[in-house]
Tab-separated table of C-alpha atoms and ligand atoms in Angstrom:
chain	number	residue	atom	x	y	z
A	1	MET	CA	3.311	7.152	11.114
A	2	ALA	CA	-0.312	7.431	9.963
A	3	ARG	CA	-0.984	5.724	6.631
A	4	SER	CA	-1.813	9.018	4.893
A	5	GLU	CA	1.630	10.429	5.872
A	6	LYS	CA	3.462	7.400	4.559
A	7	LYS	CA	4.202	7.161	0.826
A	8	GLY	CA	3.406	3.866	-0.828
A	9	HIS	CA	5.867	1.553	-2.558
A	10	LEU	CA	6.095	0.952	-6.279
A	11	PHE	CA	6.662	-2.641	-7.331
A	12	VAL	CA	7.663	-3.024	-10.965
A	13	VAL	CA	7.355	-6.515	-12.425
A	14	SER	CA	8.711	-7.254	-15.907
A	15	ALA	CA	9.092	-10.435	-17.860
A	16	PRO	CA	9.163	-11.618	-21.434
A	17	SER	CA	5.632	-12.394	-22.593
A	18	GLY	CA	4.688	-16.014	-21.982
A	19	THR	CA	6.593	-16.160	-18.684
A	20	GLY	CA	3.407	-16.304	-16.639
A	21	LYS	CA	3.801	-12.802	-15.244
A	22	THR	CA	0.174	-11.793	-15.764
A	23	THR	CA	-1.002	-14.944	-13.963
A	24	LEU	CA	1.463	-14.280	-11.142
A	25	CYS	CA	0.366	-10.651	-10.796
A	26	ARG	CA	-3.305	-11.731	-10.765
A	27	LEU	CA	-2.641	-14.240	-8.004
A	28	LEU	CA	-1.104	-11.429	-5.955
A	29	GLN	CA	-4.078	-9.108	-6.333
A	30	GLY	CA	-6.136	-9.192	-3.200
A	31	ALA	CA	-3.291	-10.788	-1.231
A	32	PHE	CA	-2.305	-7.484	0.392
A	33	ASP	CA	-4.777	-4.848	1.646
A	34	THR	CA	-2.763	-1.912	0.434
A	35	LEU	CA	-1.466	-3.334	-2.844
A	36	GLY	CA	-3.206	-1.835	-5.871
A	37	TYR	CA	-2.650	-2.642	-9.526
A	38	SER	CA	-1.899	-0.042	-12.168
A	39	VAL	CA	-4.137	-0.612	-15.203
A	40	SER	CA	-2.148	0.474	-18.263
A	41	HIS	CA	-3.364	2.186	-21.395
A	42	THR	CA	-2.666	0.418	-24.664
A	43	THR	CA	-3.403	0.662	-28.376
A	44	ARG	CA	-3.323	-3.156	-28.633
A	45	LYS	CA	-6.658	-4.780	-29.488
A	46	PRO	CA	-8.290	-6.659	-26.586
A	47	ARG	CA	-7.717	-10.427	-26.471
A	48	GLN	CA	-10.687	-12.666	-25.871
A	49	GLY	CA	-11.952	-12.207	-22.314
A	50	GLU	CA	-10.029	-9.008	-21.628
A	51	VAL	CA	-12.073	-6.238	-20.017
A	52	HIS	CA	-11.646	-2.500	-20.636
A	53	GLY	CA	-10.683	-0.791	-17.367
A	54	LYS	CA	-9.638	-4.046	-15.689
A	55	ASP	CA	-6.968	-5.603	-17.903
A	56	TYR	CA	-6.158	-2.426	-19.816
A	57	PHE	CA	-7.701	0.809	-20.949
A	58	PHE	CA	-7.912	0.055	-24.675
A	59	VAL	CA	-7.512	3.334	-26.556
A	60	SER	CA	-6.920	4.553	-30.112
A	61	HIS	CA	-3.524	5.684	-31.424
A	62	GLU	CA	-4.835	9.264	-31.462
A	63	ALA	CA	-5.980	9.112	-27.840
A	64	PHE	CA	-2.659	7.606	-26.748
A	65	GLU	CA	-0.619	10.221	-28.589
A	66	ALA	CA	-2.734	12.945	-26.975
A	67	MET	CA	-1.870	11.488	-23.537
A	68	ILE	CA	1.841	11.623	-24.441
A	69	ARG	CA	1.507	15.253	-25.582
A	70	ASP	CA	-0.428	16.242	-22.452
A	71	HIS	CA	2.176	14.603	-20.145
A	72	GLY	CA	-0.479	12.254	-18.812
A	73	LEU	CA	1.851	9.249	-18.714
A	74	LEU	CA	4.533	8.467	-16.152
A	75	GLU	CA	6.185	6.185	-18.687
A	76	TRP	CA	5.281	4.745	-22.055
A	77	ALA	CA	6.834	2.492	-24.643
A	78	LYS	CA	6.153	0.799	-27.939
A	79	VAL	CA	6.084	-2.942	-27.256
A	80	HIS	CA	5.571	-5.519	-30.039
A	81	GLY	CA	4.328	-2.688	-32.299
A	82	ASN	CA	1.735	-1.206	-29.911
A	83	TYR	CA	1.818	1.638	-27.424
A	84	TYR	CA	1.591	0.880	-23.696
A	85	GLY	CA	1.728	3.442	-20.871
A	86	THR	CA	1.150	4.113	-17.182
A	87	SER	CA	-1.133	6.896	-15.962
A	88	LEU	CA	0.874	9.553	-14.124
A	89	SER	CA	-2.058	10.841	-12.043
A	90	PHE	CA	-3.047	7.336	-10.879
A	91	ILE	CA	0.465	6.584	-9.620
A	92	ARG	CA	0.973	9.970	-7.953
A	93	GLU	CA	-2.389	9.926	-6.210
A	94	SER	CA	-2.034	6.307	-5.063
A	95	LEU	CA	1.450	6.811	-3.630
A	96	ASP	CA	0.346	10.033	-1.909
A	97	LYS	CA	-2.503	8.100	-0.258
A	98	GLY	CA	0.004	5.546	1.027
A	99	MET	CA	-1.138	2.819	-1.385
A	100	ASP	CA	1.424	0.352	-2.714
A	101	ILE	CA	1.198	-0.197	-6.454
A	102	LEU	CA	2.166	-3.100	-8.646
A	103	LEU	CA	3.126	-2.270	-12.239
A	104	ASP	CA	3.272	-4.996	-14.877
A	105	ILE	CA	5.349	-3.246	-17.548
A	106	ASP	CA	8.152	-3.952	-19.994
A	107	VAL	CA	11.887	-3.324	-19.597
A	108	GLN	CA	11.806	0.085	-21.344
A	109	GLY	CA	9.050	1.221	-18.976
A	110	ALA	CA	10.902	-0.113	-15.920
A	111	GLU	CA	13.990	1.908	-16.889
A	112	GLN	CA	11.872	5.089	-17.049
A	113	ILE	CA	10.176	4.376	-13.701
A	114	VAL	CA	13.511	3.924	-11.929
A	115	LYS	CA	14.631	7.351	-13.190
A	116	HIS	CA	11.589	8.977	-11.539
A	117	TYR	CA	11.389	6.643	-8.522
A	118	PRO	CA	14.859	5.267	-7.694
A	119	ASP	CA	13.362	3.427	-4.694
A	120	ALA	CA	10.998	1.403	-6.894
A	121	VAL	CA	11.312	-2.314	-6.209
A	122	THR	CA	12.076	-3.889	-9.587
A	123	ILE	CA	11.483	-7.593	-10.136
A	124	PHE	CA	12.279	-9.581	-13.295
A	125	ILE	CA	10.486	-12.883	-13.912
A	126	MET	CA	12.524	-15.379	-15.953
A	127	PRO	CA	11.268	-18.397	-17.873
A	128	PRO	CA	13.074	-21.624	-16.877
A	129	SER	CA	14.509	-21.794	-20.449
A	130	MET	CA	13.969	-20.364	-23.936
A	131	GLU	CA	12.503	-23.720	-25.016
A	132	ALA	CA	9.919	-23.543	-22.226
A	133	LEU	CA	9.045	-19.979	-23.228
A	134	GLU	CA	8.527	-20.942	-26.879
A	135	GLN	CA	6.319	-23.850	-25.828
A	136	ARG	CA	4.186	-21.608	-23.625
A	137	LEU	CA	3.762	-18.977	-26.330
A	138	ASN	CA	2.753	-21.600	-28.896
A	139	ALA	CA	0.369	-23.298	-26.471
A	140	ARG	CA	-1.372	-19.999	-25.696
A	141	ALA	CA	-2.709	-19.918	-29.289
A	142	THR	CA	-4.168	-16.437	-28.853
A	143	ASP	CA	-1.546	-14.808	-31.078
A	144	SER	CA	-0.562	-15.342	-34.715
A	145	LYS	CA	2.730	-17.017	-35.765
A	146	ASP	CA	4.247	-13.607	-36.630
A	147	VAL	CA	3.316	-12.184	-33.251
A	148	ILE	CA	4.802	-15.221	-31.478
A	149	GLU	CA	8.060	-14.872	-33.424
A	150	THR	CA	8.315	-11.158	-32.561
A	151	ARG	CA	7.716	-11.986	-28.890
A	152	ILE	CA	10.463	-14.632	-28.887
A	153	ARG	CA	12.942	-12.181	-30.460
A	154	ASN	CA	11.974	-9.499	-27.939
A	155	ALA	CA	12.286	-12.000	-25.072
A	156	ARG	CA	15.973	-12.545	-25.884
A	157	ASP	CA	16.585	-8.759	-25.754
A	158	GLU	CA	14.637	-8.377	-22.508
A	159	ILE	CA	16.469	-11.219	-20.761
A	160	ARG	CA	19.775	-9.487	-21.576
A	161	LYS	CA	18.576	-6.611	-19.379
A	162	LYS	CA	17.583	-8.642	-16.334
A	163	ASP	CA	20.563	-7.409	-14.305
A	164	LEU	CA	19.025	-3.919	-14.242
A	165	TYR	CA	16.441	-5.337	-11.804
A	166	ARG	CA	16.886	-5.629	-8.045
A	167	HIS	CA	15.327	-9.093	-7.914
A	168	VAL	CA	15.063	-12.003	-10.349
A	169	ILE	CA	12.538	-14.836	-9.918
A	170	VAL	CA	12.510	-17.920	-12.154
A	171	ASN	CA	8.974	-19.089	-12.933
A	172	ASP	CA	9.497	-22.803	-13.298
A	173	LYS	CA	6.674	-23.924	-11.001
A	174	LEU	CA	3.844	-21.383	-10.652
A	175	ASP	CA	3.220	-22.143	-6.938
A	176	ALA	CA	6.856	-21.687	-5.978
A	177	ALA	CA	7.237	-18.503	-8.039
A	178	THR	CA	4.007	-17.059	-6.576
A	179	ASN	CA	5.271	-17.737	-3.042
A	180	GLU	CA	8.630	-16.197	-3.805
A	181	LEU	CA	7.030	-13.059	-5.234
A	182	PHE	CA	4.562	-12.889	-2.323
A	183	GLU	CA	7.338	-13.147	0.292
A	184	LEU	CA	9.470	-10.624	-1.554
A	185	ILE	CA	6.694	-8.029	-1.633
A	186	ARG	CA	5.790	-8.757	1.991
A	187	SER	CA	9.383	-8.101	3.030
A	188	TYR	CA	9.024	-4.475	1.837
A	189	LEU	CA	5.633	-3.704	3.425
B	1	5GP	P1	0.546	-7.883	-23.468
B	1	5GP	O1	0.194	-7.329	-24.808
B	1	5GP	O2	1.018	-9.316	-23.563
B	1	5GP	O3	-0.558	-7.685	-22.451
B	1	5GP	O4	1.766	-7.040	-22.908
B	1	5GP	C1	2.909	-6.887	-23.683
B	1	5GP	C2	3.998	-6.232	-22.869
B	1	5GP	O5	3.657	-4.871	-22.568
B	1	5GP	C3	4.265	-6.898	-21.528
B	1	5GP	O6	5.671	-7.023	-21.384
B	1	5GP	C4	3.719	-5.924	-20.528
B	1	5GP	O7	4.401	-5.980	-19.297
B	1	5GP	C5	3.995	-4.610	-21.231
B	1	5GP	N1	3.188	-3.529	-20.694
B	1	5GP	C6	1.915	-3.571	-20.248
B	1	5GP	N2	1.522	-2.374	-19.803
B	1	5GP	C7	2.588	-1.547	-19.951
B	1	5GP	C8	2.814	-0.170	-19.646
B	1	5GP	O8	1.964	0.566	-19.136
B	1	5GP	N3	4.038	0.333	-19.950
B	1	5GP	C9	5.017	-0.425	-20.511
B	1	5GP	N4	6.194	0.152	-20.741
B	1	5GP	N5	4.837	-1.725	-20.800
B	1	5GP	C10	3.643	-2.280	-20.528
């Protein structure tokens, strides 16, 4: 089948923050010709080094709420007090072109995606332990104490939902987890 006649795959990767998911997803970018990355919209303020249009589209509350009203988002959720959402037109157009897309989104978003795309390949990244997660979040030092505490509370809730995912990968050693994720994605392409 010609590439343009074949629909792409959606890969949905979720993990509690501090699990190394963003690093893992970055390592995957460029590894597969047809694998694109969905850049989300968020009302969160950029962290140091983050680039508008590459890491996120950083938008105001008003702009985000207008996107919700105009049905411009395939899914959206409030995570740690900020809005995050996936562009509907980007996903539709990419899949129609036969591109495969990787989404780095939270559990609430993954549940919405599966309703629209039951064939989406859902992958949950686990920290090796809660202690390791707390250490990583504290070491990151980009967030305040309050933010870290909220993220730890949310992590416990998210981990309870891991069985909703088709695949679970434990990120103990980054190299091993990257390989596992790479092989998993390759097995679907
Ligand atoms: P962070 O602020 O650390 O970049 O991301 C916080 C959380 O929001 C992460 O769990 C991330 O996966 C999630 N997230 C990022 N983009 C989206 C999105 O478009 N939709 C949803 N539902 N969650 C997102």
